[in-house]
Coordinates of C-alpha atoms (C1' of nucleotides) in Angstrom, one line a residue:
Chain A
M13 CA 0.0 0.2 -0.1
T14 CA 3.0 2.3 -0.3
D15 CA 1.9 6.0 -2.3
P16 CA 4.9 5.1 -5.1
T17 CA 5.6 9.1 -5.6
P18 CA 8.3 10.3 -3.2
A19 CA 6.6 12.9 -0.7
V20 CA 7.8 16.2 0.7
T21 CA 6.2 16.6 3.9
R22 CA 6.6 19.2 6.6
F23 CA 5.9 20.2 9.9
A24 CA 5.5 24.0 10.3
P25 CA 5.4 24.2 14.4
S26 CA 4.7 27.8 16.0
P27 CA 7.2 27.6 18.7
T28 CA 4.9 28.7 21.8
G29 CA 5.9 26.0 24.2
H30 CA 6.4 22.2 24.2
L31 CA 5.1 20.2 21.3
H32 CA 1.7 19.4 22.4
V33 CA -0.1 15.7 21.4
G34 CA -1.9 17.1 18.3
G35 CA 1.3 18.6 17.2
A36 CA 3.2 15.6 17.6
R37 CA 0.9 13.3 16.2
T38 CA 0.5 15.2 13.0
A39 CA 4.6 15.5 12.7
L40 CA 4.5 12.1 13.1
F41 CA 2.1 11.2 10.2
C42 CA 4.4 13.7 8.1
W43 CA 7.2 12.0 9.2
A44 CA 5.6 8.7 8.0
L45 CA 4.5 9.6 5.1
A46 CA 7.9 11.0 3.8
R47 CA 9.3 7.6 5.1
A48 CA 7.0 4.9 3.4
T49 CA 7.1 7.0 0.1
G50 CA 10.8 7.5 0.4
G51 CA 10.8 11.0 0.6
T52 CA 11.4 14.0 2.3
F53 CA 10.3 15.0 5.9
L54 CA 11.3 19.1 6.5
L55 CA 11.0 20.8 9.7
R56 CA 9.8 24.8 9.9
I57 CA 9.6 26.8 12.3
E58 CA 6.7 29.4 12.4
D59 CA 7.4 32.5 14.3
T60 CA 5.5 35.2 12.8
D61 CA 3.7 35.6 15.9
Q62 CA 6.4 38.0 17.2
A63 CA 4.9 38.5 20.6
R64 CA 4.6 34.3 21.5
S65 CA 7.6 33.0 19.8
S66 CA 10.6 32.2 21.8
D67 CA 14.0 30.4 21.3
E68 CA 13.4 28.6 24.2
A69 CA 10.2 27.0 22.5
V70 CA 12.0 26.7 19.8
R71 CA 14.6 24.0 21.3
G72 CA 12.1 22.6 23.1
I73 CA 9.9 21.3 19.9
L74 CA 13.0 20.2 18.6
E75 CA 14.0 18.1 21.5
D76 CA 10.7 16.3 22.2
L77 CA 10.9 15.6 18.5
H78 CA 13.9 13.9 18.8
W79 CA 12.8 11.7 21.9
L80 CA 9.9 10.6 20.0
G81 CA 12.2 9.2 17.1
I82 CA 11.0 11.5 14.8
D83 CA 13.8 12.7 12.7
W84 CA 14.0 15.2 10.1
D85 CA 16.1 15.6 6.7
E86 CA 15.7 19.4 6.5
G87 CA 15.0 21.9 9.2
P88 CA 16.9 23.5 11.7
T89 CA 19.9 21.1 13.3
L90 CA 19.6 19.4 16.4
G91 CA 22.7 17.0 16.7
A92 CA 23.1 15.3 13.2
V93 CA 19.1 16.1 12.6
G94 CA 18.1 18.6 9.8
G95 CA 20.7 20.8 7.7
D96 CA 19.6 22.0 4.1
P97 CA 20.7 19.6 1.5
R98 CA 18.5 21.1 -1.3
S99 CA 19.2 24.9 0.0
V100 CA 15.4 25.9 0.5
G101 CA 15.9 27.3 3.6
P102 CA 16.0 29.2 6.5
F103 CA 13.6 27.3 8.2
Y104 CA 12.4 30.1 10.4
Q105 CA 9.6 32.1 9.2
S106 CA 11.1 35.1 10.7
E107 CA 14.3 35.1 8.6
R108 CA 12.4 34.6 5.0
R109 CA 10.6 38.1 5.3
D110 CA 11.6 38.9 1.9
L111 CA 9.6 36.3 0.0
Y112 CA 6.7 37.3 1.9
D113 CA 7.5 40.7 0.8
A114 CA 8.0 40.1 -2.5
A115 CA 4.7 37.8 -2.8
I116 CA 2.8 40.7 -1.0
Q117 CA 4.5 43.4 -3.7
D118 CA 3.1 41.0 -6.4
L119 CA -0.3 40.5 -5.7
L120 CA -0.3 44.4 -4.9
A121 CA 0.8 44.9 -8.4
L122 CA -1.5 42.7 -10.1
D123 CA -4.5 44.6 -7.6
L124 CA -5.0 41.3 -6.1
A125 CA -4.1 42.7 -2.7
Y126 CA -4.8 46.2 -0.6
P127 CA -3.8 48.4 2.1
A128 CA -6.7 48.5 5.0
F129 CA -7.2 50.8 7.3
E130 CA -9.6 50.0 9.9
T131 CA -8.1 49.5 13.6
P132 CA -8.4 46.4 15.4
E133 CA -11.2 47.8 17.6
E134 CA -13.2 49.3 14.6
L135 CA -13.1 45.5 13.2
D136 CA -14.3 44.1 16.4
A137 CA -17.2 46.5 16.6
M138 CA -18.1 45.5 13.1
R139 CA -17.8 41.7 14.3
V140 CA -20.3 42.6 17.3
E141 CA -22.6 44.2 14.8
A142 CA -22.6 41.4 12.8
Q143 CA -23.3 38.9 15.1
Q144 CA -26.1 41.1 16.6
A145 CA -27.8 41.0 13.4
K146 CA -27.1 37.3 13.1
Q147 CA -25.1 37.9 9.8
N148 CA -21.9 35.8 9.1
F149 CA -19.1 38.7 9.3
R150 CA -17.4 39.2 6.0
Y151 CA -14.5 41.7 4.9
L152 CA -14.8 43.0 1.5
R153 CA -13.4 46.1 -0.1
A154 CA -16.0 48.4 -1.0
E155 CA -17.2 49.0 -4.5
D156 CA -15.9 52.5 -4.5
W157 CA -12.7 51.8 -2.8
D158 CA -9.9 54.3 -4.6
R159 CA -6.8 52.3 -5.1
D160 CA -4.7 55.7 -5.4
A161 CA -6.0 57.0 -2.1
A162 CA -5.4 53.9 -0.3
L163 CA -2.0 53.1 -2.0
E164 CA -1.1 57.3 -1.0
R165 CA -2.3 57.0 2.7
W166 CA 0.2 53.6 3.1
Q167 CA 3.2 55.4 1.3
A168 CA 2.3 58.2 3.3
G169 CA 3.6 56.1 6.5
E170 CA -0.3 55.5 8.0
E171 CA -0.7 52.2 9.9
C172 CA -2.6 49.3 7.7
V173 CA -2.6 45.6 7.0
I174 CA -2.6 44.4 3.8
R175 CA -5.5 42.1 2.9
F176 CA -5.6 39.9 -0.2
R177 CA -8.9 40.3 -2.6
M178 CA -10.8 37.0 -2.6
P179 CA -11.9 36.1 -6.1
D180 CA -15.6 36.0 -5.9
E181 CA -15.9 32.0 -7.0
A182 CA -16.9 29.0 -5.2
V183 CA -13.8 27.1 -3.9
T184 CA -13.9 23.4 -4.2
V185 CA -11.2 21.6 -1.9
E186 CA -10.1 17.8 -2.9
D187 CA -8.9 16.5 0.5
V188 CA -7.3 12.5 -0.2
I189 CA -9.4 11.9 3.4
L190 CA -12.5 13.7 3.7
G191 CA -12.8 13.9 -0.2
A192 CA -14.4 17.3 -1.9
V193 CA -15.5 19.8 0.1
D194 CA -17.1 22.8 -1.5
F195 CA -16.9 26.3 0.3
A196 CA -19.1 28.9 -1.6
S197 CA -17.9 32.4 -2.3
E198 CA -20.0 34.2 0.5
Q199 CA -18.5 32.9 3.0
L200 CA -14.8 33.7 1.9
D201 CA -13.6 37.4 2.5
D202 CA -10.4 39.6 1.9
F203 CA -8.5 38.2 4.7
V204 CA -5.4 39.6 6.0
I205 CA -2.1 38.6 4.5
R206 CA 0.2 41.7 6.3
K207 CA 0.0 42.5 9.9
R208 CA 0.4 45.7 11.1
D209 CA 3.8 45.0 12.2
G210 CA 4.9 44.2 8.8
F211 CA 4.6 40.3 9.3
P212 CA 2.7 38.2 7.1
T213 CA -0.1 36.4 8.5
Y214 CA 0.5 32.4 8.9
H215 CA -2.0 32.2 5.7
L216 CA 0.6 34.1 3.3
A217 CA 4.1 32.5 4.7
V218 CA 2.5 29.1 4.5
V219 CA 1.7 28.9 1.1
V220 CA 4.9 31.1 0.1
D221 CA 7.0 28.6 1.8
D222 CA 5.3 25.9 0.8
E223 CA 6.0 26.5 -2.8
A224 CA 9.2 27.8 -2.5
M225 CA 10.1 24.1 -0.5
G226 CA 8.8 22.1 -2.6
I227 CA 6.6 20.7 -0.7
T228 CA 3.8 18.1 -2.0
H229 CA 1.8 16.9 0.7
V230 CA 0.0 19.2 3.4
L231 CA -1.0 17.1 6.4
R232 CA -2.9 19.4 9.4
G233 CA -5.3 19.1 11.9
Q234 CA -8.6 19.2 10.7
E235 CA -9.1 22.6 12.3
H236 CA -7.3 23.9 9.2
L237 CA -9.8 23.1 7.1
N238 CA -11.5 26.3 6.8
N239 CA -8.6 27.8 5.8
T240 CA -7.7 25.8 3.0
P241 CA -9.3 27.8 0.5
K242 CA -7.8 30.8 0.9
H243 CA -4.5 28.9 0.6
M244 CA -5.9 27.8 -2.6
A245 CA -7.2 31.2 -3.5
L246 CA -3.5 32.3 -2.9
Q247 CA -1.7 30.0 -4.3
R248 CA -3.5 30.2 -7.6
A249 CA -3.1 34.2 -7.6
L250 CA 0.5 33.7 -7.2
G251 CA 0.7 31.1 -9.9
Y252 CA 1.7 28.3 -7.8
R253 CA 1.3 24.8 -7.5
I254 CA -1.4 23.2 -5.5
P255 CA -0.1 20.4 -2.7
V256 CA -2.2 17.3 -1.8
F257 CA -4.2 18.1 1.0
A258 CA -4.8 15.9 4.1
H259 CA -6.7 17.1 7.2
L260 CA -6.3 14.8 10.2
P261 CA -9.2 14.3 12.9
V262 CA -8.7 16.3 15.5
I263 CA -7.2 14.8 18.9
Q264 CA -10.2 15.3 21.9
N265 CA -10.0 15.5 25.8
A266 CA -11.9 12.9 27.5
D267 CA -15.0 15.3 27.6
G268 CA -14.7 15.6 23.7
S269 CA -13.2 19.3 23.3
K270 CA -10.1 19.7 21.1
M271 CA -6.7 18.8 23.3
S272 CA -4.9 21.7 23.0
K273 CA -1.9 23.7 24.6
R274 CA -4.0 26.0 26.1
D275 CA -5.9 23.2 28.0
K276 CA -3.2 23.9 30.6
D277 CA -4.4 27.3 30.5
K278 CA -7.7 26.8 30.8
A279 CA -7.5 24.9 33.8
A280 CA -5.6 26.7 35.7
R281 CA -8.2 29.7 34.9
A282 CA -11.1 27.5 35.6
F283 CA -9.1 26.5 38.7
V284 CA -8.4 30.2 40.1
K285 CA -11.7 31.3 38.9
D286 CA -13.6 28.4 41.3
T287 CA -11.4 28.5 44.4
G288 CA -10.7 32.2 44.7
P289 CA -7.1 32.4 46.0
D290 CA -5.8 35.4 47.1
P291 CA -3.7 36.9 45.0
T292 CA -1.1 38.2 47.0
T293 CA -0.2 34.2 47.6
L294 CA 0.5 33.9 43.7
P295 CA 4.0 34.1 42.2
I296 CA 2.5 35.6 39.4
D297 CA 2.4 39.8 39.8
G298 CA -1.3 41.5 40.5
D299 CA -1.4 43.2 37.2
R300 CA -0.2 40.5 35.3
L301 CA -2.6 38.0 37.1
A302 CA -5.5 41.1 36.5
R303 CA -5.2 41.2 33.0
W304 CA -4.7 37.4 32.5
I305 CA -8.0 36.7 34.0
K306 CA -10.2 39.5 32.3
D307 CA -8.6 37.9 29.1
K308 CA -8.9 35.0 27.5
K309 CA -6.7 35.3 24.6
G310 CA -3.6 36.3 26.5
Q311 CA -2.1 32.9 28.0
L312 CA 0.4 32.6 31.1
D313 CA 3.9 30.9 29.6
T314 CA 4.4 27.3 30.3
S315 CA 6.8 28.2 33.3
E316 CA 4.7 30.8 34.6
L317 CA 1.6 28.2 34.9
D318 CA 3.5 25.6 36.5
E319 CA 4.5 28.0 39.1
L320 CA 0.8 29.0 40.0
A321 CA -0.6 25.5 39.4
A322 CA 2.1 24.6 42.5
A323 CA 1.4 27.6 44.5
L324 CA -2.3 26.5 44.0
D325 CA -1.5 22.8 44.6
M326 CA -3.4 21.7 41.3
T327 CA -2.7 19.5 39.0
L328 CA -1.9 20.6 35.1
P329 CA -3.7 18.0 32.4
E330 CA -1.1 16.6 30.4
V331 CA -0.9 18.0 26.9
T332 CA 2.6 18.0 26.0
V333 CA 5.0 15.6 24.6
E334 CA 7.1 17.0 27.3
D335 CA 4.3 16.1 30.4
F336 CA 4.5 12.4 29.0
R337 CA 8.2 12.3 28.8
S338 CA 8.8 13.7 33.0
G339 CA 5.7 11.4 33.4
G340 CA 7.8 8.1 32.3
Y341 CA 6.3 7.0 29.3
L342 CA 8.2 5.5 26.9
P343 CA 8.7 7.2 23.6
D344 CA 7.7 4.3 21.1
V345 CA 4.2 3.6 22.9
V346 CA 3.9 6.9 22.8
V347 CA 4.5 6.9 19.1
N348 CA 2.3 4.0 18.6
F349 CA -0.7 5.2 20.8
L350 CA -0.5 8.3 18.9
A351 CA -0.6 6.7 15.3
L352 CA -3.4 4.9 16.4
L353 CA -5.5 7.8 17.1
G354 CA -6.6 8.2 13.5
W355 CA -4.3 5.7 11.5
S356 CA -4.5 1.7 11.6
P357 CA -2.6 -0.8 10.1
G358 CA -5.7 -2.9 9.1
T359 CA -3.5 -6.1 9.5
K360 CA -3.9 -8.9 11.6
N361 CA -1.3 -11.0 13.6
A362 CA -0.2 -14.4 13.1
D363 CA -3.0 -15.3 16.0
G364 CA -5.9 -13.5 13.9
K365 CA -6.0 -10.6 15.9
D366 CA -5.7 -7.1 14.4
L367 CA -2.4 -5.8 14.7
E368 CA -2.2 -2.7 17.3
R369 CA 1.3 -2.8 18.9
F370 CA 4.0 -1.8 16.1
S371 CA 7.4 0.3 16.3
P372 CA 7.6 3.2 14.9
G373 CA 9.6 1.9 11.6
Y374 CA 6.7 -0.6 11.5
L375 CA 5.2 2.9 10.8
G376 CA 7.4 4.5 8.9
E377 CA 7.2 1.4 6.2
H378 CA 3.6 0.9 5.9
F379 CA 2.2 4.4 6.6
A380 CA -0.8 5.4 4.0
L381 CA -3.0 8.2 4.2
D382 CA -6.1 5.8 2.6
R383 CA -6.0 4.3 5.9
V384 CA -6.4 7.6 8.2
G385 CA -9.4 8.0 9.6
R386 CA -12.1 10.7 9.3
G387 CA -13.8 10.6 12.6
N388 CA -12.1 12.8 15.5
A389 CA -10.6 10.4 18.6
R390 CA -10.6 11.0 22.0
F391 CA -7.4 10.6 23.9
D392 CA -7.6 7.8 26.5
R393 CA -4.8 8.0 29.2
T394 CA -5.9 4.4 30.5
K395 CA -5.3 2.7 27.5
L396 CA -1.9 4.5 26.8
L397 CA -1.0 3.7 30.4
A398 CA -1.7 -0.2 29.7
F399 CA 0.5 0.1 26.6
N400 CA 3.4 1.7 28.5
Q401 CA 3.0 -0.7 31.3
E402 CA 3.1 -3.8 28.9
T403 CA 6.4 -2.5 27.1
I404 CA 8.0 -1.8 30.3
G405 CA 7.3 -5.1 31.4
T406 CA 9.0 -6.8 28.4
L407 CA 12.4 -4.7 28.5
P408 CA 14.8 -6.9 29.1
P409 CA 16.0 -5.6 32.8
E410 CA 19.5 -3.8 31.4
E411 CA 17.7 -1.9 29.1
F412 CA 15.0 -1.0 31.8
T413 CA 17.4 -0.2 33.6
A414 CA 18.8 2.5 31.5
R415 CA 15.8 3.9 30.5
W416 CA 14.9 4.6 34.4
T417 CA 18.7 5.7 34.7
E418 CA 17.7 8.3 32.5
W419 CA 14.6 9.5 33.6
L420 CA 15.9 9.9 37.4
G421 CA 18.5 11.8 36.4
R422 CA 16.3 13.8 34.6
Y423 CA 13.4 14.3 36.5
A424 CA 14.0 13.2 39.7
P425 CA 17.9 12.9 40.8
A426 CA 17.3 13.4 44.2
R427 CA 15.0 10.7 44.9
V428 CA 17.4 8.0 45.4
S429 CA 19.7 7.6 48.3
T430 CA 23.1 6.3 48.1
E431 CA 22.3 3.2 50.8
L432 CA 19.2 2.4 48.1
D433 CA 20.1 -1.6 46.3
V434 CA 18.8 0.2 43.2
P435 CA 19.2 -3.1 41.4
L436 CA 17.0 -4.9 43.6
L437 CA 14.7 -1.8 43.7
L438 CA 14.2 -2.2 40.1
R439 CA 14.1 -6.0 40.2
A440 CA 11.0 -5.7 42.6
T441 CA 9.2 -3.1 40.9
Q442 CA 10.0 -3.4 36.9
P443 CA 7.1 -5.8 36.7
R444 CA 4.6 -4.0 38.6
S445 CA 5.7 -0.4 36.9
R446 CA 3.5 1.6 34.4
T447 CA 5.8 4.3 33.8
L448 CA 9.7 5.0 34.5
A449 CA 8.2 7.1 37.7
D450 CA 6.7 4.0 39.4
P451 CA 9.4 2.4 41.0
T452 CA 10.2 5.7 42.8
A453 CA 6.7 7.1 43.1
A454 CA 5.2 7.8 46.6
D455 CA 2.2 5.6 45.8
G456 CA 4.0 3.3 43.7
P457 CA 5.4 -0.3 43.6
G458 CA 8.5 0.1 46.1
A459 CA 7.1 3.2 47.9
F460 CA 7.4 1.3 51.3
A461 CA 11.4 1.3 50.4
F462 CA 11.2 5.5 50.5
K463 CA 9.4 6.0 53.7
A464 CA 10.7 6.0 57.2
D465 CA 9.7 3.5 59.7
A466 CA 7.5 6.0 61.5
D467 CA 5.6 6.9 58.5
I468 CA 4.1 3.6 57.7
A469 CA 0.7 3.8 57.2
Y470 CA -1.3 0.3 58.9
D471 CA -3.9 -0.4 56.5
E472 CA -7.0 -1.4 58.8
K473 CA -8.5 -3.9 56.6
A474 CA -4.9 -5.7 56.4
V475 CA -4.0 -5.5 60.0
G476 CA -7.4 -6.6 61.1
K477 CA -7.2 -9.9 58.4
W478 CA -3.4 -10.7 58.6
L479 CA -2.5 -9.7 62.3
A480 CA -5.3 -9.8 64.6
K481 CA -7.0 -12.4 63.8
G482 CA -6.2 -16.2 64.1
E483 CA -4.9 -18.8 67.0
P484 CA -1.8 -17.9 66.8
S485 CA -2.7 -14.5 65.5
G486 CA -0.4 -12.7 62.8
F487 CA 1.0 -10.5 65.7
D488 CA 1.9 -13.9 67.8
R489 CA 3.8 -15.0 64.6
L490 CA 6.0 -12.0 63.8
E491 CA 8.0 -12.5 67.1
P492 CA 9.7 -15.9 66.1
L493 CA 9.6 -14.5 62.8
A494 CA 11.6 -11.8 64.0
D495 CA 14.2 -14.4 65.8
L496 CA 14.2 -15.8 62.5
V497 CA 15.2 -12.4 60.5
R498 CA 17.7 -11.9 62.7
S499 CA 19.6 -14.8 62.4
L500 CA 19.8 -14.6 58.4
S501 CA 23.1 -14.3 56.7
P502 CA 23.0 -13.2 54.0
F503 CA 20.2 -11.1 53.8
E504 CA 18.8 -11.4 50.5
P505 CA 15.7 -12.3 48.5
E506 CA 16.3 -16.0 48.0
S507 CA 17.9 -17.1 51.2
I508 CA 15.2 -14.8 53.0
E509 CA 12.4 -16.9 50.6
A510 CA 13.9 -20.3 51.6
A511 CA 13.9 -19.6 55.3
I512 CA 10.3 -18.8 55.7
A513 CA 9.5 -21.5 53.5
D514 CA 11.5 -23.7 55.4
W515 CA 10.1 -22.3 59.3
C516 CA 6.5 -22.7 57.7
A517 CA 7.3 -26.5 56.8
K518 CA 8.9 -27.2 59.9
N519 CA 5.8 -25.5 61.8
E520 CA 3.3 -26.9 59.3
I521 CA 1.6 -23.9 58.2
G522 CA 1.0 -22.0 54.7
M523 CA 3.1 -19.8 53.7
G524 CA 0.3 -17.1 53.5
K525 CA 0.3 -17.5 57.3
A526 CA 3.9 -16.1 57.8
A527 CA 4.3 -14.2 54.8
Q528 CA 1.4 -11.7 54.9
P529 CA 1.6 -10.3 58.6
L530 CA 5.6 -9.9 58.1
R531 CA 4.3 -8.2 54.7
V532 CA 1.9 -6.2 56.3
A533 CA 4.3 -5.4 59.3
V534 CA 7.0 -4.3 57.1
T535 CA 5.1 -2.1 54.2
G536 CA 1.6 -1.2 56.5
S537 CA -0.5 -3.0 53.7
A538 CA -1.3 -6.4 52.4
A539 CA 0.2 -5.9 48.8
S540 CA 4.1 -5.7 48.1
P541 CA 6.4 -7.2 45.6
P542 CA 7.4 -10.4 46.3
L543 CA 8.3 -10.9 50.2
G544 CA 12.0 -12.0 49.6
E545 CA 12.4 -8.8 47.6
T546 CA 10.5 -6.6 49.7
L547 CA 12.4 -7.6 53.1
A548 CA 15.6 -7.6 51.5
L549 CA 15.1 -4.0 49.8
L550 CA 14.8 -2.8 53.2
G551 CA 17.2 -4.4 55.0
Q552 CA 17.3 -6.3 58.1
D553 CA 18.0 -3.8 60.5
A554 CA 14.4 -1.9 59.5
V555 CA 12.9 -4.8 59.0
L556 CA 13.3 -5.5 62.6
A557 CA 12.7 -2.2 63.3
R558 CA 9.5 -2.6 61.8
I559 CA 8.1 -5.4 63.2
Q560 CA 8.8 -4.3 67.0
Q561 CA 6.9 -0.8 65.7
C562 CA 4.2 -3.0 64.5
L563 CA 3.9 -4.9 67.5
R564 CA 3.3 -2.1 69.7
L565 CA 0.2 -1.7 67.4
R566 CA -1.2 -5.3 69.2
D567 CA 0.0 -4.0 72.3
A568 CA -1.8 -0.3 72.4
Chain B
rG10 C1' -26.2 32.9 14.9
rU11 C1' -23.3 31.2 9.7
rC12 C1' -20.0 27.8 7.6
rC13 C1' -17.4 22.9 7.5
rC14 C1' -16.5 17.7 9.0
rC15 C1' -17.9 13.7 11.5
rA16 C1' -21.3 9.5 14.0
rU17 C1' -19.5 0.4 14.8
rC18 C1' -19.1 -1.3 22.3
rG19 C1' -17.8 3.8 27.6
rU20 C1' -12.5 4.7 24.7
rC21 C1' -9.3 3.9 20.2
rU22 C1' -10.9 0.9 15.8
rA23 C1' -11.9 -3.6 12.0
rG24 C1' -15.5 -3.7 8.9
rC25 C1' -14.5 -0.8 2.0
rG26 C1' -23.4 -4.3 0.0
rG27 C1' -23.9 -10.9 1.0
rU28 C1' -18.4 -14.6 4.8
rC29 C1' -21.6 -9.6 10.0
rU30 C1' -25.8 -14.6 14.8
rA31 C1' -20.0 -7.6 13.8
rG32 C1' -13.9 -8.8 14.8
rG33 C1' -9.3 -6.9 17.9
rA34 C1' -7.6 -3.7 22.0
rC35 C1' -8.3 -0.7 26.6
rU36 C1' -11.4 -0.3 30.6
rC37 C1' -15.0 -2.9 33.8
rC38 C1' -16.7 -8.3 36.0
rG39 C1' -15.8 -14.0 36.9
rC40 C1' -12.4 -18.2 37.1
rC41 C1' -7.6 -20.3 37.0
rC42 C1' -2.3 -19.3 38.8
rU43 C1' -0.6 -17.8 43.4
rU44 C1' 2.2 -15.8 50.2
rU45 C1' 0.4 -10.3 48.7
rC46 C1' 0.3 -7.2 44.8
rA47 C1' 1.4 -7.1 39.2
rA48 C1' 2.2 -10.3 35.5
rG49 C1' 0.0 -14.3 32.5
rG50 C1' -4.1 -17.8 31.0
rC51 C1' -9.0 -19.1 30.5
rG52 C1' -14.4 -16.8 30.1
rG53 C1' -18.1 -12.9 30.6
rC54 C1' -20.4 -7.7 29.7
rA55 C1' -21.0 -4.2 25.9
rA56 C1' -21.7 -0.8 19.8
rC57 C1' -23.7 -0.2 13.9
rA58 C1' -27.4 7.3 16.6
rC59 C1' -32.4 8.0 14.5
rG60 C1' -36.1 7.7 10.2
rG61 C1' -36.3 7.6 5.1
rG62 C1' -35.2 5.6 0.6
rU63 C1' -31.7 2.5 -3.4
rU64 C1' -31.1 -3.1 -3.7
rC65 C1' -32.9 -9.8 -4.5
rG66 C1' -29.8 -8.0 -0.3
rA67 C1' -27.1 -2.0 4.0
rG68 C1' -22.9 -1.5 9.8
rU69 C1' -21.5 -0.6 4.3
rC70 C1' -24.5 3.7 -0.9
rC71 C1' -28.3 8.1 -0.8
rC72 C1' -31.3 12.0 1.3
rG73 C1' -33.0 14.0 6.0
rU74 C1' -33.2 14.6 11.5
rU75 C1' -30.4 14.4 15.7
rG76 C1' -26.0 14.4 18.4
rG77 C1' -20.6 15.4 18.6
rG78 C1' -16.6 18.1 16.9
rG79 C1' -14.2 22.4 14.3
rA80 C1' -13.5 26.9 12.6
rU81 C1' -15.9 32.0 12.5
rG82 C1' -8.4 36.6 14.9
rC83 C1' -3.8 42.2 12.4
rC84 C1' -2.9 33.5 16.7
rA85 C1' -0.9 29.1 14.1

RNA sequence: GUCCCCAUCGUCUAGCGGUCUAGGACUCCGCCCUUUCAAGGCGGCAACACGGGUUCGAGUCCCGUUGGGGAUGCCA
């Protein structure tokens, strides 16, 4: 099912923060199409919004892509990735302004574009008016528009934007995923191609760059479908080629809304609104905070949001690649899961079940647009987590150790003390971990090893069932077991297990009668890794101390 | 409001007119294994939104209704 024509695709993020999952999925499909067709994948930075773009965000996005294993043939360089073999760069739109200006000049000369002098406020008023009249707002050049006068005002330095004269005709977008989509001329207006600050708008820049860079396939989210007729009109006006368009279904939150990088901002906003915290206790200065609350289009930076969330003791939703990386997800799993949001292999495994788990390499080999779905897809964290856990479980221990070490170094370097037996911790927790964060997590399978003896919380049910009951009771068995523990040397999982099994056999009781009381005594709960591993991880002294501590529960 | 897109289990999806008493995965529920948990094995619950057509035959094609999503920016 390989498309025979090599596709030149591009991913063109705007650097306003880390790569979000929607963008990651788009990048992934662009990459996969290029790979599957033997084409080229190009990365371009759309930094025409001066106010919101940052170098830090660019670096973040490059790293996010790299972490996912999405490598680009052309674009900004990151290590050995990127470059400009065809000489189509630069890859930052802010460095390509001559090209945009030239295109705008061409359109101006052909009277296909013109300066417009309304202020944003005036336009807002016009929109409100149209809204109230229950009509669609549509900006069109007036019938009696005076070209010479307008150009003169522009020459004189009056502030203005440049608008494109939309031809008065319907446009049909031929989308490979959605089929033919018609847009009536009445809903297409004269849109802005150059902003007051002299930068081109997205619409103009995209079209100019895609042509100059020889892009053959434009893959993007369905939220761009309505922009496509504008782009096609520009392409025709400028004599450009029309690329193949493929609009990908939107990735949604569990509640059905579009998953976007603004979700964090929205969540924080809602939280502040609901709880009404004292502004003076927040890490953001009063003025900025007030403006933020008032203006929904203004967003806080990622770092500001993180600080705010910490101060408010709230959890921000995971929406970026970095969120999932820091959460301890494996990149190949994220790629696999993302690919399934809108694409499916349509192949069966040897056991007759649908192929669902595959590597990035498989995707790069078998991806094709004809298997991309049309319906929006919800992002189901539970399934992602299940995939991640399954993959962690199948990792060879050395690889798990390597991945975990890398994760720990980056996100929680102070979490592990020098006394801790790390190999044993990982042996005990790998089969029980859903993420790389789990082995050291406060609520993870190894949590008991990170608590001070005094902080062990004894689960009431577990104490009732395994310690208080029976004749003799679990509590009573703890004393001889403590003696047994004290006598053991070395104190290792296998020898501990063997000694306890032996003790049980001698006393003619089942393993459960000894193992469970011990487990509850040292962890506070009835569930933990195998007893030998649990005890060995704690060490002889801590085990004895915790048994004594537990016994005080009986005597109290 | 207007325009655009979409519609199979709770979720992701397979299905491209008959092989569908609709398959897989996640979740959930049983059972087995077992010193607990996890993993694993086995089994179960669960869907073609609705109404009209077309056709010998419709989950699959057409129209409408309803529902959901997106857009409506001098953001991208």
